[in-house]
PDB file of C-alpha atoms and ligand atoms in Angstrom:
ATOM      1  CA  MET U 164       8.134  13.977  94.641  1.00 73.00           C
ATOM      2  CA  THR U 165       5.974  14.391  91.947  1.00 84.00           C
ATOM      3  CA  THR U 166       4.692  17.988  90.750  1.00 89.00           C
ATOM      4  CA  LYS U 167       1.555  19.144  89.158  1.00 93.00           C
ATOM      5  CA  MET U 168       1.962  19.769  85.600  1.00 94.00           C
ATOM      6  CA  THR U 169       1.669  23.496  84.309  1.00 95.00           C
ATOM      7  CA  PRO U 170      -0.205  24.917  81.365  1.00 95.00           C
ATOM      8  CA  LYS U 171       3.192  25.253  79.828  1.00 96.00           C
ATOM      9  CA  GLN U 172       4.204  21.711  80.093  1.00 97.00           C
ATOM     10  CA  HIS U 173       0.743  20.740  78.847  1.00 97.00           C
ATOM     11  CA  LEU U 174       1.300  23.083  75.782  1.00 98.00           C
ATOM     12  CA  GLU U 175       4.740  21.349  74.970  1.00 98.00           C
ATOM     13  CA  GLU U 176       2.942  17.869  75.328  1.00 98.00           C
ATOM     14  CA  VAL U 177       0.241  18.698  72.647  1.00 98.00           C
ATOM     15  CA  LEU U 178       2.818  20.507  70.452  1.00 98.00           C
ATOM     16  CA  ALA U 179       5.081  17.530  70.490  1.00 98.00           C
ATOM     17  CA  SER U 180       2.211  15.322  69.445  1.00 98.00           C
ATOM     18  CA  TYR U 181       2.898  16.705  65.958  1.00 98.00           C
ATOM     19  CA  ASP U 182       6.329  15.677  65.827  1.00 97.00           C
ATOM     20  CA  GLN U 183       5.745  12.608  63.300  1.00 97.00           C
ATOM     21  CA  CYS U 184       3.761  14.816  60.927  1.00 98.00           C
ATOM     22  CA  ALA U 185       5.529  14.918  57.540  1.00 98.00           C
ATOM     23  CA  ASP U 186       3.732  18.111  56.320  1.00 98.00           C
ATOM     24  CA  PRO U 187       5.648  20.975  57.551  1.00 98.00           C
ATOM     25  CA  ARG U 188       3.135  23.580  56.706  1.00 98.00           C
ATOM     26  CA  LEU U 189       0.674  21.503  58.782  1.00 98.00           C
ATOM     27  CA  VAL U 190       2.808  21.441  61.653  1.00 98.00           C
ATOM     28  CA  GLN U 191       3.483  25.305  61.452  1.00 98.00           C
ATOM     29  CA  ILE U 192      -0.267  25.907  61.219  1.00 98.00           C
ATOM     30  CA  MET U 193      -1.167  23.533  64.150  1.00 98.00           C
ATOM     31  CA  THR U 194       1.690  24.907  66.379  1.00 98.00           C
ATOM     32  CA  SER U 195       0.604  28.445  65.872  1.00 98.00           C
ATOM     33  CA  LEU U 196      -3.021  27.773  66.098  1.00 98.00           C
ATOM     34  CA  THR U 197      -2.458  25.638  69.400  1.00 98.00           C
ATOM     35  CA  THR U 198      -0.127  28.180  70.960  1.00 98.00           C
ATOM     36  CA  HIS U 199      -2.296  31.077  70.486  1.00 98.00           C
ATOM     37  CA  LEU U 200      -5.535  29.313  71.463  1.00 98.00           C
ATOM     38  CA  PHE U 201      -3.862  28.237  74.677  1.00 98.00           C
ATOM     39  CA  ALA U 202      -2.747  31.800  75.186  1.00 98.00           C
ATOM     40  CA  PHE U 203      -6.480  33.021  74.740  1.00 98.00           C
ATOM     41  CA  ILE U 204      -7.788  30.518  77.183  1.00 98.00           C
ATOM     42  CA  GLU U 205      -5.153  31.563  79.954  1.00 97.00           C
ATOM     43  CA  GLU U 206      -5.460  35.267  79.145  1.00 98.00           C
ATOM     44  CA  THR U 207      -9.277  35.142  79.527  1.00 98.00           C
ATOM     45  CA  GLY U 208      -9.536  32.494  82.390  1.00 98.00           C
ATOM     46  CA  LEU U 209     -12.069  30.780  80.070  1.00 98.00           C
ATOM     47  CA  THR U 210     -14.835  29.298  82.356  1.00 98.00           C
ATOM     48  CA  ARG U 211     -16.320  25.871  81.622  1.00 98.00           C
ATOM     49  CA  GLN U 212     -19.601  27.585  81.138  1.00 98.00           C
ATOM     50  CA  GLU U 213     -17.916  29.989  78.413  1.00 98.00           C
ATOM     51  CA  TRP U 214     -16.209  27.297  76.779  1.00 98.00           C
ATOM     52  CA  MET U 215     -19.442  25.341  76.325  1.00 98.00           C
ATOM     53  CA  ALA U 216     -21.270  28.483  75.124  1.00 98.00           C
ATOM     54  CA  GLY U 217     -18.313  28.550  72.321  1.00 98.00           C
ATOM     55  CA  ILE U 218     -18.780  25.184  71.566  1.00 98.00           C
ATOM     56  CA  GLU U 219     -22.713  25.510  71.208  1.00 98.00           C
ATOM     57  CA  PHE U 220     -22.070  28.644  69.123  1.00 98.00           C
ATOM     58  CA  LEU U 221     -19.987  26.929  66.845  1.00 98.00           C
ATOM     59  CA  THR U 222     -22.513  23.895  66.533  1.00 98.00           C
ATOM     60  CA  ALA U 223     -25.348  26.518  65.780  1.00 98.00           C
ATOM     61  CA  THR U 224     -22.969  28.281  63.105  1.00 98.00           C
ATOM     62  CA  GLY U 225     -22.461  24.926  61.551  1.00 98.00           C
ATOM     63  CA  LYS U 226     -26.258  23.942  61.608  1.00 98.00           C
ATOM     64  CA  LYS U 227     -27.115  27.281  59.848  1.00 97.00           C
ATOM     65  CA  CYS U 228     -24.849  26.280  56.759  1.00 96.00           C
ATOM     66  CA  ASP U 229     -26.569  24.715  53.663  1.00 93.00           C
ATOM     67  CA  ASP U 230     -25.913  25.162  49.903  1.00 87.00           C
ATOM     68  CA  GLU U 231     -27.180  28.423  49.999  1.00 83.00           C
ATOM     69  CA  ARG U 232     -26.066  29.852  53.507  1.00 89.00           C
ATOM     70  CA  GLN U 233     -22.569  30.058  54.561  1.00 92.00           C
ATOM     71  CA  GLU U 234     -22.784  31.092  58.359  1.00 96.00           C
ATOM     72  CA  PHE U 235     -19.050  30.251  58.793  1.00 95.00           C
ATOM     73  CA  ILE U 236     -17.809  32.878  56.209  1.00 93.00           C
ATOM     74  CA  LEU U 237     -20.148  35.368  57.535  1.00 94.00           C
ATOM     75  CA  LEU U 238     -18.689  34.887  60.913  1.00 97.00           C
ATOM     76  CA  SER U 239     -15.126  35.219  59.576  1.00 96.00           C
ATOM     77  CA  ASP U 240     -16.289  38.159  57.896  1.00 95.00           C
ATOM     78  CA  VAL U 241     -17.434  39.974  61.159  1.00 97.00           C
ATOM     79  CA  LEU U 242     -14.702  38.935  62.961  1.00 97.00           C
ATOM     80  CA  GLY U 243     -12.706  40.804  60.636  1.00 96.00           C
ATOM     81  CA  VAL U 244     -10.613  37.660  59.682  1.00 96.00           C
ATOM     82  CA  SER U 245     -11.812  37.434  56.077  1.00 93.00           C
ATOM     83  CA  MET U 246     -10.216  41.138  55.529  1.00 92.00           C
ATOM     84  CA  LEU U 247      -7.043  40.242  57.068  1.00 93.00           C
ATOM     85  CA  VAL U 248      -6.715  36.865  55.059  1.00 91.00           C
ATOM     86  CA  GLU U 249      -7.145  39.274  51.908  1.00 86.00           C
ATOM     87  CA  MET U 250      -4.620  41.747  53.102  1.00 85.00           C
ATOM     88  CA  VAL U 251      -1.952  39.144  53.998  1.00 85.00           C
ATOM     89  CA  ASN U 252      -2.341  37.085  50.555  1.00 81.00           C
ATOM     90  CA  GLN U 253      -2.494  40.159  48.314  1.00 74.00           C
ATOM     91  CA  ARG U 254       0.157  42.627  49.382  1.00 69.00           C
ATOM     92  CA  THR U 255      -0.607  45.175  46.707  1.00 60.00           C
ATOM     93  CA  THR U 256       1.834  47.477  45.176  1.00 63.00           C
ATOM     94  CA  ASP U 257       0.963  51.122  45.120  1.00 63.00           C
ATOM     95  CA  SER U 258      -0.744  50.964  41.924  1.00 75.00           C
ATOM     96  CA  ALA U 259      -2.730  47.788  42.323  1.00 89.00           C
ATOM     97  CA  THR U 260      -6.244  47.840  43.077  1.00 94.00           C
ATOM     98  CA  GLU U 261      -6.805  47.066  46.800  1.00 93.00           C
ATOM     99  CA  PRO U 262      -8.491  43.855  47.714  1.00 92.00           C
ATOM    100  CA  THR U 263     -11.662  43.207  50.046  1.00 93.00           C
ATOM    101  CA  VAL U 264     -13.537  40.328  51.399  1.00 92.00           C
ATOM    102  CA  LEU U 265     -15.078  37.634  48.988  1.00 92.00           C
ATOM    103  CA  GLY U 266     -18.072  37.585  51.284  1.00 89.00           C
ATOM    104  CA  PRO U 267     -20.601  34.696  51.633  1.00 86.00           C
ATOM    105  CA  PHE U 268     -22.628  35.294  48.406  1.00 92.00           C
ATOM    106  CA  TYR U 269     -20.204  34.549  45.708  1.00 93.00           C
ATOM    107  CA  ARG U 270     -21.440  31.852  43.538  1.00 92.00           C
ATOM    108  CA  PRO U 271     -19.119  30.348  40.651  1.00 94.00           C
ATOM    109  CA  GLY U 272     -20.808  29.821  37.325  1.00 94.00           C
ATOM    110  CA  GLY U 273     -22.374  32.868  36.752  1.00 95.00           C
ATOM    111  CA  PRO U 274     -23.806  33.774  32.868  1.00 97.00           C
ATOM    112  CA  GLU U 275     -21.078  34.648  30.456  1.00 98.00           C
ATOM    113  CA  LEU U 276     -22.118  38.014  29.049  1.00 98.00           C
ATOM    114  CA  ALA U 277     -21.233  40.343  26.047  1.00 98.00           C
ATOM    115  CA  MET U 278     -19.590  43.625  27.010  1.00 98.00           C
ATOM    116  CA  GLY U 279     -22.320  46.251  27.370  1.00 97.00           C
ATOM    117  CA  ASP U 280     -24.982  43.624  28.655  1.00 97.00           C
ATOM    118  CA  SER U 281     -26.762  44.276  32.079  1.00 97.00           C
ATOM    119  CA  ILE U 282     -26.542  41.863  35.010  1.00 97.00           C
ATOM    120  CA  ALA U 283     -29.817  43.335  36.033  1.00 96.00           C
ATOM    121  CA  PRO U 284     -33.000  41.982  35.122  1.00 93.00           C
ATOM    122  CA  GLU U 285     -35.036  44.380  32.597  1.00 88.00           C
ATOM    123  CA  ASN U 286     -37.891  44.914  34.853  1.00 87.00           C
ATOM    124  CA  SER U 287     -35.727  45.456  37.903  1.00 88.00           C
ATOM    125  CA  GLY U 288     -36.215  48.705  39.845  1.00 90.00           C
ATOM    126  CA  GLY U 289     -33.762  50.867  40.995  1.00 93.00           C
ATOM    127  CA  GLN U 290     -31.267  53.473  39.398  1.00 95.00           C
ATOM    128  CA  ARG U 291     -29.634  52.276  36.265  1.00 96.00           C
ATOM    129  CA  LEU U 292     -25.976  52.543  36.530  1.00 97.00           C
ATOM    130  CA  THR U 293     -23.085  51.659  33.998  1.00 98.00           C
ATOM    131  CA  PHE U 294     -19.762  50.405  35.238  1.00 98.00           C
ATOM    132  CA  ALA U 295     -16.654  50.947  32.866  1.00 98.00           C
ATOM    133  CA  GLY U 296     -13.013  50.985  33.020  1.00 98.00           C
ATOM    134  CA  THR U 297      -9.917  49.122  31.985  1.00 98.00           C
ATOM    135  CA  VAL U 298      -8.414  45.883  33.387  1.00 98.00           C
ATOM    136  CA  ARG U 299      -4.646  46.758  33.369  1.00 97.00           C
ATOM    137  CA  ASN U 300      -1.424  46.016  34.975  1.00 95.00           C
ATOM    138  CA  ALA U 301       0.741  48.374  37.201  1.00 90.00           C
ATOM    139  CA  GLU U 302       2.632  49.826  34.183  1.00 92.00           C
ATOM    140  CA  GLY U 303      -0.809  50.692  32.496  1.00 94.00           C
ATOM    141  CA  SER U 304      -1.051  48.158  29.840  1.00 97.00           C
ATOM    142  CA  PRO U 305      -4.449  47.007  28.979  1.00 98.00           C
ATOM    143  CA  LEU U 306      -4.828  43.226  29.767  1.00 98.00           C
ATOM    144  CA  GLU U 307      -6.714  40.956  27.135  1.00 98.00           C
ATOM    145  CA  GLY U 308      -8.653  37.929  28.224  1.00 98.00           C
ATOM    146  CA  ALA U 309      -9.242  39.064  31.998  1.00 98.00           C
ATOM    147  CA  HIS U 310     -12.238  37.370  33.259  1.00 98.00           C
ATOM    148  CA  LEU U 311     -14.556  39.230  35.562  1.00 98.00           C
ATOM    149  CA  GLU U 312     -17.005  38.093  37.489  1.00 98.00           C
ATOM    150  CA  VAL U 313     -19.492  40.486  39.241  1.00 98.00           C
ATOM    151  CA  TRP U 314     -22.348  40.233  41.450  1.00 98.00           C
ATOM    152  CA  GLN U 315     -24.343  42.198  43.903  1.00 98.00           C
ATOM    153  CA  THR U 316     -27.883  42.636  45.428  1.00 97.00           C
ATOM    154  CA  SER U 317     -31.393  43.789  43.938  1.00 96.00           C
ATOM    155  CA  PRO U 318     -32.607  47.301  44.725  1.00 96.00           C
ATOM    156  CA  GLU U 319     -34.280  45.566  47.807  1.00 95.00           C
ATOM    157  CA  GLY U 320     -30.713  44.782  49.108  1.00 96.00           C
ATOM    158  CA  PHE U 321     -31.033  40.886  48.587  1.00 96.00           C
ATOM    159  CA  TYR U 322     -28.808  38.802  46.640  1.00 96.00           C
ATOM    160  CA  ASP U 323     -30.560  36.242  44.455  1.00 94.00           C
ATOM    161  CA  VAL U 324     -29.916  33.214  46.867  1.00 91.00           C
ATOM    162  CA  GLN U 325     -31.551  35.193  49.573  1.00 91.00           C
ATOM    163  CA  ASP U 326     -35.005  36.199  47.453  1.00 92.00           C
ATOM    164  CA  PRO U 327     -37.040  33.404  45.963  1.00 92.00           C
ATOM    165  CA  SER U 328     -38.791  35.966  43.880  1.00 92.00           C
ATOM    166  CA  LEU U 329     -35.478  36.544  42.256  1.00 92.00           C
ATOM    167  CA  ASP U 330     -34.455  34.252  39.030  1.00 92.00           C
ATOM    168  CA  PRO U 331     -31.067  32.402  40.132  1.00 92.00           C
ATOM    169  CA  MET U 332     -28.035  34.207  39.151  1.00 94.00           C
ATOM    170  CA  SER U 333     -29.921  37.688  39.059  1.00 96.00           C
ATOM    171  CA  TYR U 334     -27.477  40.422  39.296  1.00 97.00           C
ATOM    172  CA  ARG U 335     -24.600  38.236  38.502  1.00 98.00           C
ATOM    173  CA  GLY U 336     -22.680  38.144  35.312  1.00 98.00           C
ATOM    174  CA  ASN U 337     -19.195  37.418  34.027  1.00 98.00           C
ATOM    175  CA  PHE U 338     -17.319  39.349  31.141  1.00 98.00           C
ATOM    176  CA  THR U 339     -13.919  38.845  29.209  1.00 98.00           C
ATOM    177  CA  THR U 340     -11.842  41.636  28.004  1.00 98.00           C
ATOM    178  CA  GLY U 341     -10.872  42.193  24.344  1.00 97.00           C
ATOM    179  CA  PRO U 342      -7.354  43.503  23.224  1.00 97.00           C
ATOM    180  CA  ASP U 343      -8.034  47.012  24.770  1.00 97.00           C
ATOM    181  CA  GLY U 344      -8.836  45.540  28.313  1.00 98.00           C
ATOM    182  CA  ARG U 345     -12.090  47.522  28.544  1.00 98.00           C
ATOM    183  CA  PHE U 346     -14.801  46.533  30.267  1.00 98.00           C
ATOM    184  CA  ASN U 347     -18.507  48.304  30.860  1.00 97.00           C
ATOM    185  CA  PHE U 348     -21.843  46.588  31.899  1.00 98.00           C
ATOM    186  CA  GLY U 349     -25.094  47.751  33.004  1.00 97.00           C
ATOM    187  CA  THR U 350     -26.736  46.990  36.469  1.00 97.00           C
ATOM    188  CA  ILE U 351     -28.648  49.056  39.122  1.00 97.00           C
ATOM    189  CA  ARG U 352     -26.839  51.388  41.461  1.00 97.00           C
ATOM    190  CA  PRO U 353     -25.880  49.016  44.477  1.00 97.00           C
ATOM    191  CA  VAL U 354     -27.773  49.520  47.893  1.00 97.00           C
ATOM    192  CA  ASP U 355     -26.770  49.523  51.429  1.00 97.00           C
ATOM    193  CA  TYR U 356     -27.907  46.193  52.873  1.00 96.00           C
ATOM    194  CA  GLN U 357     -27.999  44.267  56.250  1.00 95.00           C
ATOM    195  CA  ILE U 358     -26.099  41.013  56.511  1.00 95.00           C
ATOM    196  CA  PRO U 359     -28.380  38.009  57.570  1.00 93.00           C
ATOM    197  CA  THR U 360     -28.947  38.375  61.250  1.00 96.00           C
ATOM    198  CA  ASP U 361     -31.352  35.335  61.670  1.00 96.00           C
ATOM    199  CA  GLY U 362     -28.607  33.062  62.669  1.00 97.00           C
ATOM    200  CA  PRO U 363     -25.602  32.795  65.627  1.00 98.00           C
ATOM    201  CA  VAL U 364     -23.743  35.742  63.809  1.00 97.00           C
ATOM    202  CA  GLY U 365     -26.662  38.038  64.184  1.00 98.00           C
ATOM    203  CA  ASP U 366     -27.109  36.844  67.909  1.00 98.00           C
ATOM    204  CA  LEU U 367     -23.226  38.067  68.229  1.00 98.00           C
ATOM    205  CA  LEU U 368     -23.758  41.320  66.638  1.00 97.00           C
ATOM    206  CA  ARG U 369     -26.738  42.031  68.891  1.00 97.00           C
ATOM    207  CA  ALA U 370     -25.044  40.853  71.905  1.00 97.00           C
ATOM    208  CA  SER U 371     -22.126  43.121  71.090  1.00 97.00           C
ATOM    209  CA  ALA U 372     -24.215  46.033  70.131  1.00 97.00           C
ATOM    210  CA  ARG U 373     -22.538  46.063  66.531  1.00 96.00           C
ATOM    211  CA  GLU U 374     -23.948  47.176  63.078  1.00 92.00           C
ATOM    212  CA  SER U 375     -25.230  44.546  60.754  1.00 96.00           C
ATOM    213  CA  TRP U 376     -25.169  47.184  57.763  1.00 97.00           C
ATOM    214  CA  ARG U 377     -22.887  47.020  54.797  1.00 97.00           C
ATOM    215  CA  PRO U 378     -22.157  50.158  52.713  1.00 98.00           C
ATOM    216  CA  ALA U 379     -23.524  50.017  49.104  1.00 98.00           C
ATOM    217  CA  HIS U 380     -21.341  47.878  46.894  1.00 98.00           C
ATOM    218  CA  THR U 381     -20.813  45.719  43.706  1.00 98.00           C
ATOM    219  CA  HIS U 382     -18.456  42.701  43.986  1.00 98.00           C
ATOM    220  CA  PHE U 383     -15.582  41.964  41.569  1.00 98.00           C
ATOM    221  CA  LEU U 384     -13.510  38.714  41.185  1.00 97.00           C
ATOM    222  CA  VAL U 385     -11.025  39.371  38.259  1.00 97.00           C
ATOM    223  CA  THR U 386      -8.657  36.699  36.882  1.00 97.00           C
ATOM    224  CA  CYS U 387      -5.995  36.870  34.111  1.00 97.00           C
ATOM    225  CA  SER U 388      -3.309  34.409  33.105  1.00 97.00           C
ATOM    226  CA  GLY U 389       0.107  35.419  34.764  1.00 95.00           C
ATOM    227  CA  TYR U 390      -1.553  37.837  37.259  1.00 93.00           C
ATOM    228  CA  LYS U 391      -2.815  37.612  40.871  1.00 90.00           C
ATOM    229  CA  THR U 392      -6.457  37.086  41.386  1.00 92.00           C
ATOM    230  CA  LEU U 393      -8.066  40.255  42.295  1.00 93.00           C
ATOM    231  CA  ILE U 394     -11.049  40.065  44.787  1.00 93.00           C
ATOM    232  CA  THR U 395     -12.701  43.238  45.454  1.00 95.00           C
ATOM    233  CA  HIS U 396     -15.658  45.686  45.849  1.00 96.00           C
ATOM    234  CA  LEU U 397     -16.398  49.022  44.482  1.00 98.00           C
ATOM    235  CA  PHE U 398     -18.330  51.128  47.057  1.00 98.00           C
ATOM    236  CA  ASP U 399     -20.687  53.922  46.484  1.00 98.00           C
ATOM    237  CA  ALA U 400     -18.842  57.065  47.798  1.00 97.00           C
ATOM    238  CA  SER U 401     -22.225  58.456  48.951  1.00 96.00           C
ATOM    239  CA  SER U 402     -23.136  55.568  51.256  1.00 97.00           C
ATOM    240  CA  ARG U 403     -24.205  56.440  54.898  1.00 96.00           C
ATOM    241  CA  HIS U 404     -22.499  53.144  56.114  1.00 96.00           C
ATOM    242  CA  LEU U 405     -19.064  53.480  54.817  1.00 96.00           C
ATOM    243  CA  HIS U 406     -17.472  53.933  58.297  1.00 94.00           C
ATOM    244  CA  SER U 407     -19.438  51.194  59.860  1.00 93.00           C
ATOM    245  CA  ASP U 408     -19.015  48.254  57.674  1.00 96.00           C
ATOM    246  CA  ALA U 409     -20.083  45.047  59.530  1.00 96.00           C
ATOM    247  CA  VAL U 410     -17.295  43.165  57.912  1.00 96.00           C
ATOM    248  CA  PHE U 411     -14.799  45.965  58.047  1.00 96.00           C
ATOM    249  CA  GLY U 412     -14.041  45.666  54.072  1.00 95.00           C
ATOM    250  CA  VAL U 413     -14.229  49.324  53.048  1.00 97.00           C
ATOM    251  CA  ARG U 414     -10.933  50.771  51.666  1.00 95.00           C
ATOM    252  CA  GLU U 415     -10.825  54.552  50.651  1.00 95.00           C
ATOM    253  CA  THR U 416      -9.254  53.553  47.263  1.00 95.00           C
ATOM    254  CA  LEU U 417     -12.389  51.453  46.378  1.00 97.00           C
ATOM    255  CA  GLU U 418     -15.054  54.380  47.064  1.00 98.00           C
ATOM    256  CA  VAL U 419     -16.560  55.367  43.540  1.00 97.00           C
ATOM    257  CA  ASN U 420     -18.811  58.196  42.590  1.00 97.00           C
ATOM    258  CA  MET U 421     -22.164  56.485  41.593  1.00 97.00           C
ATOM    259  CA  ASP U 422     -24.188  59.661  41.389  1.00 96.00           C
ATOM    260  CA  HIS U 423     -24.221  59.625  37.430  1.00 94.00           C
ATOM    261  CA  GLU U 424     -25.099  57.139  34.855  1.00 96.00           C
ATOM    262  CA  VAL U 425     -21.430  55.871  34.659  1.00 97.00           C
ATOM    263  CA  ALA U 426     -19.145  54.796  37.432  1.00 97.00           C
ATOM    264  CA  SER U 427     -15.763  54.731  36.190  1.00 97.00           C
ATOM    265  CA  PHE U 428     -12.646  52.703  37.699  1.00 97.00           C
ATOM    266  CA  ASP U 429      -9.782  50.965  36.423  1.00 97.00           C
ATOM    267  CA  LEU U 430      -8.984  47.602  37.854  1.00 98.00           C
ATOM    268  CA  VAL U 431      -5.259  47.011  38.172  1.00 96.00           C
ATOM    269  CA  LEU U 432      -3.800  43.693  38.628  1.00 95.00           C
ATOM    270  CA  ASP U 433      -0.606  42.607  40.306  1.00 91.00           C
ATOM    271  CA  LEU U 434       1.811  40.171  38.587  1.00 89.00           C
ATOM    272  CA  ALA U 435       1.493  36.532  39.873  1.00 87.00           C
ATOM    273  CA  GLU U 436       4.463  35.709  42.375  1.00 78.00           C
ATOM    274  CA  GLU U 437       5.989  33.307  39.611  1.00 80.00           C
ATOM    275  CA  ASN U 438       6.213  36.136  37.038  1.00 79.00           C
ATOM    276  CA  LYS U 439       7.732  38.744  39.224  1.00 74.00           C
TER     277      LYS U 439
HETATM  278 FE1  FE2 Q 726     -21.953  42.209  49.257  1.00 54.60          FE
END
């Protein structure tokens, strides 16, 4: 007598289809992804209509992407996934700077500037602010040759790629530390801003009665030979959105007093795995 196939047998059949794959990491990822996806569908009793709504949502997310707009990273951010990936990838020691999300507005190739230069255009409004500190290791030794990429919004809360009135690469700049590991650069005090809500991610936030604000911050991506890359933000400690960040990126250790002319913060890097 024949019997109907069960979801468990169906899962086993799908997982077995990877048996000939020569890439063990791909097998591990696809096995885990498939198993969790199957569990999600069974647990929720996903309807055909809901499955199709999901397909249409992902299709719309893809169509919203172009050279300037990355709706999939934004989706990953608001799902909390980007932050979790950072947490899993950068298990910080007690003294290393906490990481946070890269976000959808990072652009490589920012202008290489000298220490003390400003990333803000001369005629920008906003409150002038200087970031200053030392890039160092967990033992406190300054790191020479650390490369900092920094970026943030204009005083109106838009990145250069969002606002046609801004010159490309406005509010972006790269700096390289000397033997003392010190950095300092000018900018304007960052402001709270709303993530883009004119796409599928905005629809999701509205349907879920969720916030679209991010607390004021400046992004840092720090690389240094022999050390783990640090991707983080410094948040304005007086932002009113610190506890309702749309992408769950705030960490208490990254809150900085920006009430004065100089905001001070040391960036502490972990040794790369191969150097531990
Ligand atoms: Fe940002």
